[in-house]
Short mmCIF file of C-alpha atoms in Angstrom, two decimals:
data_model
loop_
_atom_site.label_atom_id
_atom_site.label_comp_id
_atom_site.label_asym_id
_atom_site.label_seq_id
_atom_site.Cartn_x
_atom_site.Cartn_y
_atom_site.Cartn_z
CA UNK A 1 116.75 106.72 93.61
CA UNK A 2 115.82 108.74 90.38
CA UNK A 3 116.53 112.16 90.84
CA UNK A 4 112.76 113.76 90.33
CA UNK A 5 111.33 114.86 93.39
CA UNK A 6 107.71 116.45 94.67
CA UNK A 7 106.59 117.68 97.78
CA UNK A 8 103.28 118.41 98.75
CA UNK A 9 100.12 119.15 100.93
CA UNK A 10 96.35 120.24 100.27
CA UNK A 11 94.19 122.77 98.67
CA UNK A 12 95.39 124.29 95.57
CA UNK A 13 96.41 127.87 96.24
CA UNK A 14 99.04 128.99 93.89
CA UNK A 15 101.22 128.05 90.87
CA UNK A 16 104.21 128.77 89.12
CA UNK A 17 106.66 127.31 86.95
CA UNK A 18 110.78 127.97 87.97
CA UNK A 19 114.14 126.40 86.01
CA UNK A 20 115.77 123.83 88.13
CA UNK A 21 119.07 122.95 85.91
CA UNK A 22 118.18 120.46 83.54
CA UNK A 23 115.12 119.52 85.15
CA UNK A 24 111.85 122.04 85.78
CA UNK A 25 110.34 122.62 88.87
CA UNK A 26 106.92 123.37 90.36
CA UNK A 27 105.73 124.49 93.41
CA UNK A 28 102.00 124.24 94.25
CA UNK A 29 100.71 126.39 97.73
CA UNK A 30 98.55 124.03 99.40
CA UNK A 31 97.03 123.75 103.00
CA UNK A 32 95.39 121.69 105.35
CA UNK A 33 97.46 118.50 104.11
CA UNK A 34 98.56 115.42 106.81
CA UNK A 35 98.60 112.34 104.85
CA UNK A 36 99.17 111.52 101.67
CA UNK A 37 99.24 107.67 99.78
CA UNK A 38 99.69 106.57 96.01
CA UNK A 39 98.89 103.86 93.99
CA UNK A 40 97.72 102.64 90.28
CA UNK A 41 94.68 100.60 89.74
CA UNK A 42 94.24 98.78 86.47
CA UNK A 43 90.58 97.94 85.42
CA UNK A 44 88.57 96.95 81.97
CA UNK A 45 89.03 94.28 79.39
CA UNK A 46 91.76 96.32 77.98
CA UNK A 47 93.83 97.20 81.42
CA UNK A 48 93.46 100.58 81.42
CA UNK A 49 95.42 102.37 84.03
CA UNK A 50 94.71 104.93 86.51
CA UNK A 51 97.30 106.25 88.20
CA UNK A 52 95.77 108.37 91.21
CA UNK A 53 97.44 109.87 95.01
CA UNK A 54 95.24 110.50 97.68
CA UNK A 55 95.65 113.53 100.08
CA UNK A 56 93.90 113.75 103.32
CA UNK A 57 93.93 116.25 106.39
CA UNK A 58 92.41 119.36 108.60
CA UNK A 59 88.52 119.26 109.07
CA UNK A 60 88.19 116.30 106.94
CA UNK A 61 89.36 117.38 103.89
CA UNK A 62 90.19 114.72 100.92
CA UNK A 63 91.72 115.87 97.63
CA UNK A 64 92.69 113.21 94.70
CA UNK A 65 95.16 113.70 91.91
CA UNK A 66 94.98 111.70 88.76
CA UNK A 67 97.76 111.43 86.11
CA UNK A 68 100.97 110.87 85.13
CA UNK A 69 102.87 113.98 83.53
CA UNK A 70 99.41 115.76 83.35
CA UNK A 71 98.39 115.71 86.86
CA UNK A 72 95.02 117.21 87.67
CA UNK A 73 93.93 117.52 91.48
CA UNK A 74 90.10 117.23 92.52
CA UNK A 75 88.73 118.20 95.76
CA UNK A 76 86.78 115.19 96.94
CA UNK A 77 83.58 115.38 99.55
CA UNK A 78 84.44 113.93 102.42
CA UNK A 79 81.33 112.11 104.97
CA UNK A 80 83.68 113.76 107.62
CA UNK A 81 84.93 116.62 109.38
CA UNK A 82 87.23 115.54 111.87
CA UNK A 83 90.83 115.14 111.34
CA UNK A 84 92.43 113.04 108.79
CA UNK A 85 95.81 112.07 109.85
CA UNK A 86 96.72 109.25 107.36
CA UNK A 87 95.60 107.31 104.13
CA UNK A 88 96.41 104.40 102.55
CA UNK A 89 95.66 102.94 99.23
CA UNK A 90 95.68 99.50 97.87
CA UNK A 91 99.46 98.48 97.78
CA UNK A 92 97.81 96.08 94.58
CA UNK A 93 96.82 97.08 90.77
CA UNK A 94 94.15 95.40 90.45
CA UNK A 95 92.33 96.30 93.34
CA UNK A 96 90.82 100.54 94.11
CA UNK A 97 90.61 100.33 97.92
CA UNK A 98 91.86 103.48 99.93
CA UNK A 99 91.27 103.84 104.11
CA UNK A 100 91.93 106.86 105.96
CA UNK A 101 91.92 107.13 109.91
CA UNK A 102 92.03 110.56 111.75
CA UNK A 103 90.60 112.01 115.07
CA UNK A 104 87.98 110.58 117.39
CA UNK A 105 88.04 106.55 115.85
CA UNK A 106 87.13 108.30 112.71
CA UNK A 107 87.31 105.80 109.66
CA UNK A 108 86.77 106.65 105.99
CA UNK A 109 86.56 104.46 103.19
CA UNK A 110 86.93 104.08 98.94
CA UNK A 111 85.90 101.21 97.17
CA UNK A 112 86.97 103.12 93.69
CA UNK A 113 90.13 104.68 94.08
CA UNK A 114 89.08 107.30 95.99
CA UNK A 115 86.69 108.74 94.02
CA UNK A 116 84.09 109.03 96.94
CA UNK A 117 84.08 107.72 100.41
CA UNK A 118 81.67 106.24 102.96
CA UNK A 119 82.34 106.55 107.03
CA UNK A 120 82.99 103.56 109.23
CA UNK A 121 80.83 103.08 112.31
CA UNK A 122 83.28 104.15 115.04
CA UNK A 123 84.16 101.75 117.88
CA UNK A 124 86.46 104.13 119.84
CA UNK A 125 87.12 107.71 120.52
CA UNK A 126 90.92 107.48 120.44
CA UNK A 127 92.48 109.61 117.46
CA UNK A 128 94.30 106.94 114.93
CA UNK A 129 97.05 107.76 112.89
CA UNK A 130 98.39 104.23 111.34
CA UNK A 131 96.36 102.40 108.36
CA UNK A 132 97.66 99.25 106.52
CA UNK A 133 96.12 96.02 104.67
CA UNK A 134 96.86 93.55 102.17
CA UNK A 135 94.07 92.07 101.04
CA UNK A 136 92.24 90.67 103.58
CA UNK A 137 92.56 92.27 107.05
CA UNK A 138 92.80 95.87 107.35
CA UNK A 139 94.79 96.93 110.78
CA UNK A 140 94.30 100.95 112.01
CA UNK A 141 96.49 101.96 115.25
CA UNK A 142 96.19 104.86 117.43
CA UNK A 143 96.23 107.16 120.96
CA UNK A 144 96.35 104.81 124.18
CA UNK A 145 97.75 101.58 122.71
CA UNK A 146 94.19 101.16 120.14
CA UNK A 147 94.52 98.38 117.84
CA UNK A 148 91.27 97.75 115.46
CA UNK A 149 91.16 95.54 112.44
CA UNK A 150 88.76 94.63 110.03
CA UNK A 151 87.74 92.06 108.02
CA UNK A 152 88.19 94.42 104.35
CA UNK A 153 88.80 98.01 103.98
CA UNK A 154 85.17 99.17 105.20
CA UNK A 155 83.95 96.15 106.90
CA UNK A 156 83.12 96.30 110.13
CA UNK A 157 85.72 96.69 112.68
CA UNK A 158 86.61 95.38 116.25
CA UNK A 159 89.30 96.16 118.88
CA UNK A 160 92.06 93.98 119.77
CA UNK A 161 94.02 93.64 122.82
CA UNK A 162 97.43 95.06 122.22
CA UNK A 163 98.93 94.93 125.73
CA UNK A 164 100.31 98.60 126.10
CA UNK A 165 98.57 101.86 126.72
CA UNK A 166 101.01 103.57 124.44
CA UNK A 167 100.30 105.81 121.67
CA UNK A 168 101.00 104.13 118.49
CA UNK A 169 101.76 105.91 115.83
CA UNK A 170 102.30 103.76 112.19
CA UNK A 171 101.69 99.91 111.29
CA UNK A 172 103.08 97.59 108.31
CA UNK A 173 101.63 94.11 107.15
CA UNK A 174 103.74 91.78 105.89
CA UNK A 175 103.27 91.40 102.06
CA UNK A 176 105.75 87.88 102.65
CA UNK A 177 104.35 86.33 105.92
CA UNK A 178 100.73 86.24 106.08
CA UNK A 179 99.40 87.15 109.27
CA UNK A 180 102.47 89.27 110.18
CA UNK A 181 102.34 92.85 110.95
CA UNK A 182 104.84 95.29 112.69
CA UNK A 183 103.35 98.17 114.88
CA UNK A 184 105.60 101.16 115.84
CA UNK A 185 104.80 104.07 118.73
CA UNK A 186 105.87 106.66 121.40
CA UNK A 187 108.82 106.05 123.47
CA UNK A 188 110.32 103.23 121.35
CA UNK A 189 107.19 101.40 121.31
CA UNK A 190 107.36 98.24 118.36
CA UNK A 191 104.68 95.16 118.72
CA UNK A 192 104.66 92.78 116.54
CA UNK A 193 101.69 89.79 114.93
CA UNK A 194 102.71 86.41 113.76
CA UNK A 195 98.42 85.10 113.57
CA UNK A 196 97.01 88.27 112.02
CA UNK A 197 96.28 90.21 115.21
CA UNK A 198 94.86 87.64 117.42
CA UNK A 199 97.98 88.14 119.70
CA UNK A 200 100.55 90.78 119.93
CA UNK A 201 104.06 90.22 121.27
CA UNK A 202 106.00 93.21 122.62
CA UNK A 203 109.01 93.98 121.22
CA UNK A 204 110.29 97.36 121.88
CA UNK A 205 113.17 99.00 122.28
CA UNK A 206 114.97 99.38 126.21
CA UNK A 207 115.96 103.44 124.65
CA UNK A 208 112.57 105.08 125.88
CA UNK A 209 113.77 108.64 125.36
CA UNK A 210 112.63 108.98 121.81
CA UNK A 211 109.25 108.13 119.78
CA UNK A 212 108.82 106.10 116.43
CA UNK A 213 106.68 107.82 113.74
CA UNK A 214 106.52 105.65 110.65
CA UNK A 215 107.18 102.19 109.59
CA UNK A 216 108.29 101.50 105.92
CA UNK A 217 104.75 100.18 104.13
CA UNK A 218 104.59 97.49 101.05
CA UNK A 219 104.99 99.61 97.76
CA UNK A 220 102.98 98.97 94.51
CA UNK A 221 106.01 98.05 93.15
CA UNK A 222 107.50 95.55 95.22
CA UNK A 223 106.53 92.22 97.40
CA UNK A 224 109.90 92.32 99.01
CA UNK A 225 109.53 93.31 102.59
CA UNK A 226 112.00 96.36 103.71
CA UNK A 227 111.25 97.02 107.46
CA UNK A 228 112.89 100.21 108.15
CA UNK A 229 111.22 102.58 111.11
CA UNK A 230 111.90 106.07 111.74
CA UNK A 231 111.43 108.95 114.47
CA UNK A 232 112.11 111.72 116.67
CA UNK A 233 116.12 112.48 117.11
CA UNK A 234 117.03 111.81 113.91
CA UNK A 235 116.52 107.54 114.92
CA UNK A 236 116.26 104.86 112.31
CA UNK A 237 115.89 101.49 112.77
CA UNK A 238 115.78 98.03 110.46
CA UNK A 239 115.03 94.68 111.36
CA UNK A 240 115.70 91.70 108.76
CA UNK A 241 113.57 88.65 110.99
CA UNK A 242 110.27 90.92 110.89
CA UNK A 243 110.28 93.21 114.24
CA UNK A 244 111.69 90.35 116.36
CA UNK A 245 115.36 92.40 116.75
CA UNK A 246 116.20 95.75 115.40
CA UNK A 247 119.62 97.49 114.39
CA UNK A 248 119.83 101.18 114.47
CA UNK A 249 121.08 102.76 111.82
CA UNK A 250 122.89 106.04 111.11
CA UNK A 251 120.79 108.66 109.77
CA UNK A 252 123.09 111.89 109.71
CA UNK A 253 120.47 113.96 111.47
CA UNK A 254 119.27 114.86 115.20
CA UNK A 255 115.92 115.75 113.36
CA UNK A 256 112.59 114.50 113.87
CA UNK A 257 111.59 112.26 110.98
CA UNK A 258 108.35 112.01 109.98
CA UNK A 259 107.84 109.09 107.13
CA UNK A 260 109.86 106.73 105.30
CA UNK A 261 109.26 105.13 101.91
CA UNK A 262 110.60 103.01 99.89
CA UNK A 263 109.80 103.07 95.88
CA UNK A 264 111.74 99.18 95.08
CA UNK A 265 113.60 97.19 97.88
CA UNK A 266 116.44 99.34 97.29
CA UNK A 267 115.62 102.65 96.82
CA UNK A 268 113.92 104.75 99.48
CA UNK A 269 113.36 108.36 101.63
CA UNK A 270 112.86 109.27 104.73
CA UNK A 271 111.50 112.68 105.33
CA UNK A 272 111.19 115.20 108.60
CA UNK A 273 111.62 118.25 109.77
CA UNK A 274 114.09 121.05 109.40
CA UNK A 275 113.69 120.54 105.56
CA UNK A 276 115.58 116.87 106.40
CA UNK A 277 115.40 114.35 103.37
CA UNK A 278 117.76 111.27 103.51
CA UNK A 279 118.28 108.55 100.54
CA UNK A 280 119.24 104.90 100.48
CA UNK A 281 120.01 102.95 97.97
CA UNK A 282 120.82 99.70 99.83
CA UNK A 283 117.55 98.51 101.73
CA UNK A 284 118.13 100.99 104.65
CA UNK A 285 121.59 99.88 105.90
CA UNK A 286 122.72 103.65 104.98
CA UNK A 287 121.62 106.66 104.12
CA UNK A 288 122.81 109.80 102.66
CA UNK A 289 121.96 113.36 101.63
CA UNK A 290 122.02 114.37 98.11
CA UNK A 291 122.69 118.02 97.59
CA UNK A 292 119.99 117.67 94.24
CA UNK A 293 117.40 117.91 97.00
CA UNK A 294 118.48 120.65 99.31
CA UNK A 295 115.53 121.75 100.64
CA UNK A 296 114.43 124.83 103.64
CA UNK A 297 115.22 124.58 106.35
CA UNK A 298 111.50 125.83 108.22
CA UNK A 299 109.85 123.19 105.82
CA UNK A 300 108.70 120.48 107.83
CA UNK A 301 108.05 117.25 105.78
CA UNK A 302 104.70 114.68 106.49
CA UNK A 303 104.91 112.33 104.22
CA UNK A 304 106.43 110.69 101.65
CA UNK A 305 105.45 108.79 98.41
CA UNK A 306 105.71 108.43 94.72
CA UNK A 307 102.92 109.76 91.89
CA UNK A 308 104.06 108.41 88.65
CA UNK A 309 107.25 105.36 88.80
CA UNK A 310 107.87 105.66 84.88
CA UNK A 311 108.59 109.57 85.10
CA UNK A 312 110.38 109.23 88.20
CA UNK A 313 107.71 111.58 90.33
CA UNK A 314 108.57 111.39 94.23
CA UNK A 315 106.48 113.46 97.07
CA UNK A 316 106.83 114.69 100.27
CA UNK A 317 104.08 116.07 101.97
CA UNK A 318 104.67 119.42 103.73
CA UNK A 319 103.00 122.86 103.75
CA UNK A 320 103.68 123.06 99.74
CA UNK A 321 104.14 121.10 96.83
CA UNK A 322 107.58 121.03 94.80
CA UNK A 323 107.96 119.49 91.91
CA UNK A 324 111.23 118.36 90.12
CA UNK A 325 111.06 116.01 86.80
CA UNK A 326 113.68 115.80 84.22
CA UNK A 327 109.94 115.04 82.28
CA UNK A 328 107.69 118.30 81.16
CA UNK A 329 105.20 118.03 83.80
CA UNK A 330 101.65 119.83 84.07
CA UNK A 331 99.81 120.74 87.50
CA UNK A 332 96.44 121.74 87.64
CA UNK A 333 95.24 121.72 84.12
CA UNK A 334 91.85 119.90 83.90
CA UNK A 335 89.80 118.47 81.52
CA UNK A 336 86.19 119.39 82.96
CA UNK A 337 84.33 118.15 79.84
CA UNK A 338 85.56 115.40 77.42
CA UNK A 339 82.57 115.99 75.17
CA UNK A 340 84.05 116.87 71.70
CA UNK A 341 82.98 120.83 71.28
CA UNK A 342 82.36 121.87 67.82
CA UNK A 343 84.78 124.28 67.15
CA UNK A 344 88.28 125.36 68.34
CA UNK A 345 88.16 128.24 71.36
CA UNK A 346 89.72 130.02 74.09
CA UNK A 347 87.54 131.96 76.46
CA UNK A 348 88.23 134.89 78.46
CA UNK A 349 89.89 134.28 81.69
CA UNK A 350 88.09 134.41 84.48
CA UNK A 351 88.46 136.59 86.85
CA UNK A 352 89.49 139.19 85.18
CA UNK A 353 90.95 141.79 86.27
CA UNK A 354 92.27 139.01 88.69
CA UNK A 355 94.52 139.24 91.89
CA UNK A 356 97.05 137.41 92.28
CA UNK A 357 95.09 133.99 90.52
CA UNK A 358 92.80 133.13 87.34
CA UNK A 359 91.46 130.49 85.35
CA UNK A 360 91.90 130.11 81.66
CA UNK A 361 89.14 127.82 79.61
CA UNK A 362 89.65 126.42 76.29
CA UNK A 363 88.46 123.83 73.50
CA UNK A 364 89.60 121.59 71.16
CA UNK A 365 87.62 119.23 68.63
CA UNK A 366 90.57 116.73 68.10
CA UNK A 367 93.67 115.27 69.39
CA UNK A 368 96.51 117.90 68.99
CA UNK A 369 99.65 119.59 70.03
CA UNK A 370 98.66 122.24 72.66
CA UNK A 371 100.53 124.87 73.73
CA UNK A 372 99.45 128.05 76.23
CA UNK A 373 101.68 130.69 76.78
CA UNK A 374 101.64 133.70 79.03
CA UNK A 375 103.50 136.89 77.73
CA UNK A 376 103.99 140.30 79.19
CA UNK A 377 102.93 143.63 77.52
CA UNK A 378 106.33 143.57 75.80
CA UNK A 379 105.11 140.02 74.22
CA UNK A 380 108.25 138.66 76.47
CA UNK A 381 107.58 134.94 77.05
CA UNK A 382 106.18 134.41 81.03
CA UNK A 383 105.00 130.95 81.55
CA UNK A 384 104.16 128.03 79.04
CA UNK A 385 101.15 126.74 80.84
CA UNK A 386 100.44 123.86 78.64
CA UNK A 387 102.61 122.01 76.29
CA UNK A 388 101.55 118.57 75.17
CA UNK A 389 99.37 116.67 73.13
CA UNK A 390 95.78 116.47 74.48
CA UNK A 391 92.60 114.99 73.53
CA UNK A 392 89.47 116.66 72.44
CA UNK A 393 87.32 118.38 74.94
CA UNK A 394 87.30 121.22 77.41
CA UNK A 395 89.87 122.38 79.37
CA UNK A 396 90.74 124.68 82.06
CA UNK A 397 94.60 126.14 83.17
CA UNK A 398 95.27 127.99 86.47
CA UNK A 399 97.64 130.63 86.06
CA UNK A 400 99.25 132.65 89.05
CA UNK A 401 100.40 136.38 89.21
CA UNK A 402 101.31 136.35 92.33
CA UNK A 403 105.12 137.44 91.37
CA UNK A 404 104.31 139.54 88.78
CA UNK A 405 103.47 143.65 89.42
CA UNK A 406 100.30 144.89 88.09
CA UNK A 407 99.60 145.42 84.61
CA UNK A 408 98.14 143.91 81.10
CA UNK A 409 99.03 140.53 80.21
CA UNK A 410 98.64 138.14 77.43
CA UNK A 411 97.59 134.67 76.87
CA UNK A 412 97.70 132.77 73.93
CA UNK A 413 96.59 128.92 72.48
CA UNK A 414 98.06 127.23 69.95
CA UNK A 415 96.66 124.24 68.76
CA UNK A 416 96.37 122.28 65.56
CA UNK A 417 96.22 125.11 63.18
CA UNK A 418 93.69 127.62 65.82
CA UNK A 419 95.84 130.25 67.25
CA UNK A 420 94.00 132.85 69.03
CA UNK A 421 95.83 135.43 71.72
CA UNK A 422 93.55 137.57 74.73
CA UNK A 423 94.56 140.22 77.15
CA UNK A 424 94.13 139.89 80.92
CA UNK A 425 94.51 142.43 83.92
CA UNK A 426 96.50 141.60 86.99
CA UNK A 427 95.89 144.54 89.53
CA UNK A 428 97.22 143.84 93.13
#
């Protein structure tokens, strides 16, 4: 696995910028976060891509992030307020699909890559956790054994009979076998498809002293299927004939683990708690910690995922996002008009005096080399906010002063040949 790494949850709160060796690293406060899924859609005559995660979580909250080394986050309204606990986007390029599944049979759905959702007509009150499809039928699992699938991502959906009254907790459709799908739950709980849900076979585990959390889902990457499933004490399990037998594996933790993902049919992570993050490189027949990603211990980790393959951008959903790229990369700068403004500027920031956050505006009339740079009273270099090329149009930074003391600041843009510097207040 490349060694770039993110971790995250929801709600932008705070961010600053820290040296990581060779690499940099960000870390983004965020709240309310559960679920998180990634994907890249390519649309138009001239296959333009988007590249796009979606975040979902607490009171129905939805936030999208677009971009690859410039990755701007969105807060999305959501036709919900119950619990999001999962999200999943289409594992295909050329389709913009994304279902999420929380609390109460709640079901969400995107028809353009998230960009705004519609609600499902509910058919149970369980809470559902577990949301897969490849093309055609879309499976959601849940409390009390539930099993619902659906024709397409927001058609309508039905119950099937799944022969347990289990909670289940994560599902996986074959992207090989058609019709074939894997379903994994409490207390060693796996069922498994073979005729797209008309019939479930039981195949779980005789060890009922621990539950399964997540199965290992198609990537966008990959057709190859790599069935790896994780839970509580630390367990891991593969199966190579498609849930009929399972092999556990050796994990190297007692730890609950929370998701597992795998970026090619190689590489993969599997996340929990206790700050736990464990590599393979070989499919899931071992794994491995790499010191490059020590990690807190009181961080619990929700999910797992990738934002950008070509700069090597990996995520793990906990109660904060941490970013490590060997690439410059830029959170939370956002291009909120792409009209081309008739001059070069750079507003006040707003607010101002601010405490411990503000919001720094600017625009340019033509593709240039941007920088923004915070310096102390001393004229000390701070933060570089912004340093890459960037098209014309408005733009807005966050900055964060949360571990600086009170005092005058300075902020200045340099772009094409406009350079203009303004003072700001931090008073805590």
């Amino acid at each position: 696995m490349n060694k770039k790494f993110i971790i995250i949850s929801l709600l932008i709160i705070s961010f600053t910028s820290i040296n990581f060796g060779s690499c940099d690293s960000y870390f983004i406060g965020i709240i309310n976060a559960i679920g998180m899924s990634s994907g890249d859609y390519r649309y138009g005559e001239n296959s333009t891509w988007l590249e796009y995660t979606i975040y979902v979580g607490a009171n129905g909250s939805i936030m999208r992030s677009t971009g690859d080394n410039n990755i701007v986050f969105s807060v999305i309204p959501s036709p919900t307020t119950q619990q999001l606990n999962n999200v999943r986007v289409s594992p295909h390029d050329s389709f913009d699909d994304a279902v999420a599944v929380g609390n109460n049979g709640t079901v969400v759905y995107s028809f353009n890559a998230g960009n705004s959702w519609a609600l499902s007509a509910p058919v149970t009150s369980s809470n559902l956790y577990g949301i897969d499809f490849i093309f055609g039928n879309t499976f959601a699992v849940g409390d009390a054994g539930t099993i619902m699938i659906a024709p397409y991502p927001g058609g309508a959906w039905t119950l099937q009979t799944s022969g347990t009254t289990r909670n289940l907790r994560a599902i996986k459709v074959s992207a090989q076998v058609s019709g074939t799908a894997i379903v994994v739950g409490e207390k060693g709980t796996i069922l498994r498809t073979t005729n797209a849900g008309v019939n479930w076979i039981n195949a779980s585990l005789t060890d009922t002293t621990f539950n399964f959390n997540d199965i290992s889902q198609k990537g966008i990457y990959f057709t190859i299927d790599i069935n790896c499933a994780v839970g509580s004490n630390g367990r891991i399990y593969k199966t190579t004939n498609y849930g009929a037998t399972w092999v556990q594996k050796t994990s190297g933790t007692t730890n609950n683990l929370r998701k597992v993902y795998f970026n090619s049919p190689d590489s993969g992570v599997v996340v929990g708690d206790n700050g736990t993050i464990r590599l393979t490189t070989n499919g899931g027949e071992t794994w491995f910690q790499d010191a490059f990603f020590n990690s807190p211990s009181g961080r619990n980790y929700r999910s797992a995922g990738i934002i950008n393959i070509d700069h090597g951008t990996y995520a793990a959903l906990s109660d904060s996002l941490f970013i490590v790229s060997s690439d410059p990369l830029f959170v939370g700068v956002e291009n909120i008009n792409s009209a081309i403004p008739g001059e070069f500027s750079l507003s006040q920031n707003y607010p101002n005096p601010f405490n411990p956050s503000t919001k720094i505006k600017f625009q340019i009339t033509k593709l240039s080399d941007t920088k923004l740079i915070v310096y102390d009273i001393q004229g000390r270099e701070l933060e570089i906010l912004i340093n890459k090329t960037l098209t014309a149009g408005t733009y807005e930074a966050d900055f964060d002063g949360s571990k600086y003391s009170s005092g005058v600041y300075f902020y200045k843009l340099a772009a094409d040949e406009f350079v203009e510097t303004k003072k700001m207040v931090l008073i805590k």
